[in-house]
Amino acid sequence: MTALVIALVVLTSTSAARAAETAGSAREAIRALKALHSALSVGLTNRDYQQRLIDTKIIVDQYLETPRAGERSVQSIVERAMIIDRMALSVWNARLMSDDRVPLATIDALHEFPSCPNVRPITTRIRDNYPNSTDRANLGVDSSFTENLLPSLWACAADQIRSAEREMAKLGAKR
């Protein structure tokens, strides 16, 4: 009987430790994304943003590399936030490398991304103004159309981070 009780205690504590480790990983990934956005709120150079994004991606990738049955929804949201932040870097880099212009092909890709409804009006307006352009990879969109694109992408990523936190809270309540 004593051996059975000890086995149950060990099994229970191992399961609890795994649950805490999993939750910690999710919290770590969310915390890294929030830290990136905190730094953005006070202003970052492109180079600083790129370095912080690399550091954040390492933590997020470690979290995402192991599928977690109970956290698939959180992982999906965290992954979306990371994708959006990487898209923002691509837009920022494009603007820096091409006289403050963003390739129309990038605008097309952003337009098709369903997780950022606040970006859709910007991309729609741009596409409406460049409807017959065939060289979408080389044609740069004027900065007057893209000036709100980066803040909108970062706002979208921040929305995803808040969604991940809400989803984690729901999972915590179920445990």
Short mmCIF file of N, CA, C and O in Angstrom, two decimals, residues 8 15 21 32 42 55 58 62 73 76 93 111 147 152:
data_model
loop_
_atom_site.label_atom_id
_atom_site.label_comp_id
_atom_site.label_asym_id
_atom_site.label_seq_id
_atom_site.Cartn_x
_atom_site.Cartn_y
_atom_site.Cartn_z
N LEU A 8 1.97 7.03 -6.63
CA LEU A 8 1.00 8.05 -6.99
C LEU A 8 1.53 9.45 -6.73
O LEU A 8 1.32 10.37 -7.53
N SER A 15 3.65 14.94 -13.14
CA SER A 15 2.66 15.58 -14.01
C SER A 15 2.53 17.06 -13.70
O SER A 15 2.45 17.88 -14.60
N GLU A 21 6.16 23.33 -16.19
CA GLU A 21 7.21 23.59 -17.18
C GLU A 21 6.59 24.08 -18.49
O GLU A 21 7.06 25.05 -19.09
N ALA A 32 8.55 37.35 -23.61
CA ALA A 32 9.55 37.84 -24.58
C ALA A 32 8.88 38.74 -25.62
O ALA A 32 9.43 39.80 -25.98
N VAL A 42 8.93 52.77 -26.49
CA VAL A 42 9.79 53.91 -26.17
C VAL A 42 10.67 54.29 -27.36
O VAL A 42 11.37 55.28 -27.31
N ASP A 55 16.35 37.83 -30.62
CA ASP A 55 16.33 37.29 -29.26
C ASP A 55 14.95 36.73 -28.91
O ASP A 55 14.83 35.67 -28.30
N ILE A 58 14.19 33.37 -30.75
CA ILE A 58 14.83 32.20 -30.14
C ILE A 58 13.93 31.62 -29.04
O ILE A 58 13.68 30.42 -28.99
N GLN A 62 11.78 28.06 -29.25
CA GLN A 62 11.94 27.00 -28.25
C GLN A 62 10.58 26.55 -27.72
O GLN A 62 10.36 25.38 -27.50
N SER A 73 -3.73 26.10 -29.10
CA SER A 73 -4.30 27.41 -29.43
C SER A 73 -3.34 28.53 -29.01
O SER A 73 -3.15 29.49 -29.76
N SER A 76 -0.39 28.60 -31.43
CA SER A 76 -0.80 29.19 -32.70
C SER A 76 -0.83 30.72 -32.63
O SER A 76 -0.36 31.41 -33.54
N ASN A 93 12.58 47.17 -43.20
CA ASN A 93 13.81 47.01 -44.00
C ASN A 93 13.59 47.46 -45.44
O ASN A 93 14.46 48.11 -46.03
N HIS A 111 -2.01 41.98 -47.38
CA HIS A 111 -3.45 42.05 -47.62
C HIS A 111 -4.10 40.68 -47.42
O HIS A 111 -5.25 40.59 -46.98
N GLU A 147 2.78 54.97 -44.43
CA GLU A 147 3.25 55.55 -43.18
C GLU A 147 2.61 54.92 -41.93
O GLU A 147 3.24 54.86 -40.88
N SER A 152 0.43 49.81 -37.45
CA SER A 152 -0.73 48.90 -37.55
C SER A 152 -0.29 47.45 -37.38
O SER A 152 -1.00 46.66 -36.73
#
